Amino acid sequence: MVNRRNLLCGMGALPLLGARSLWAGTTHQLGRHEIYSVSDGNLVLPGSLFFDGLPEEELGSILASAGVARDQVTPPCNLTLLKQEDRLVLFDAGAGPAFMPSAGTVLDSLGTLGIAAEDITHVIFTHAHPDHLWGILDDFDEPVFYQAEHMIAETEWRYWTDPNTVDSIGAQRASFAVGAARRLQAVADQMTFFKDGDEVLSGVRAHQTPGHTPGHTSFEIRDGGQALLVGGDAIGNHHVAFARPDWASGADQDPDLGAQTRTRLLDQLVTDDIALLGFHLPDGGLGRVERTDTAYRFIPEGT
């Protein structure tokens, strides 16, 4: 296995990126598969979303060790690009132009790899939150990846297209439901569905990881004895989620189920020696999970 950290854009890419900062990403060779971490920028969120209700003393120690502020967090957004012989598969579509000004840079990042939107053959969704879904439409509400087959878990599709979801999801997330339903309907003709355990493409298997959303799905990319998990938001950060995976997170729609899923998944990644590419993890999101005396820690690729 060859692992390397690449600077995917340099001074020559500045005209493409304009005022955006230089983007560094990671690549991972998995047998015959090439896997890229592709940046969509970052989010800017209140710490209260993640930390309210947690034991403050222990929380403070965890955040201090990770160098993370209590009042505001700026998690990166790492999309996964899988290159096979006849496919370019993008896992999630990013935030697009309508969510946050700090996010929505995936097309710029793909451009540094010489890839245009029309080159993408498949878009596979972990879930339908804005930073993962809203990038499927452009400023004119036209599909961005118009040549691609779109794929989502049937459970996730049913949840977000149910007209009752906007009333049941809670006021803070009501706009998520409205935005998801509109965008999913806009690409309905391009959409196909899968269930837990399905091999959605050759070498790519869906694993239901609910809690963050009802149909949240992670994907195991495997070639022989080598495997990598596209984790989405099942493991949502590199600090509390690893140090105390059993703690409920306000970022999850079902916090208790999210904690159960996270704990199970971390144990599996260590036990089965599976690499992880996490959507909101640092340094491109690619690395390994190690067990510590009390819980786990994330070891980025190349460190």
GROMACS .gro file of C-alpha atoms in nm, residues 42-45 95-104:
model
   14
   42ASN     CA    1  -1.515   2.445   0.611
   43LEU     CA    2  -1.813   2.521   0.833
   44VAL     CA    3  -1.835   2.784   1.107
   45LEU     CA    4  -2.061   2.662   1.387
   95ALA     CA    5  -2.258   2.258   0.042
   96GLY     CA    6  -2.298   2.446  -0.283
   97PRO     CA    7  -2.346   2.824  -0.303
   98ALA     CA    8  -2.644   2.862  -0.067
   99PHE     CA    9  -2.531   2.731   0.273
  100MET     CA   10  -2.219   2.903   0.413
  101PRO     CA   11  -1.967   3.136   0.247
  102SER     CA   12  -1.679   2.934   0.393
  103ALA     CA   13  -1.794   2.615   0.219
  104GLY     CA   14  -1.892   2.512  -0.133
   0.00000   0.00000   0.00000
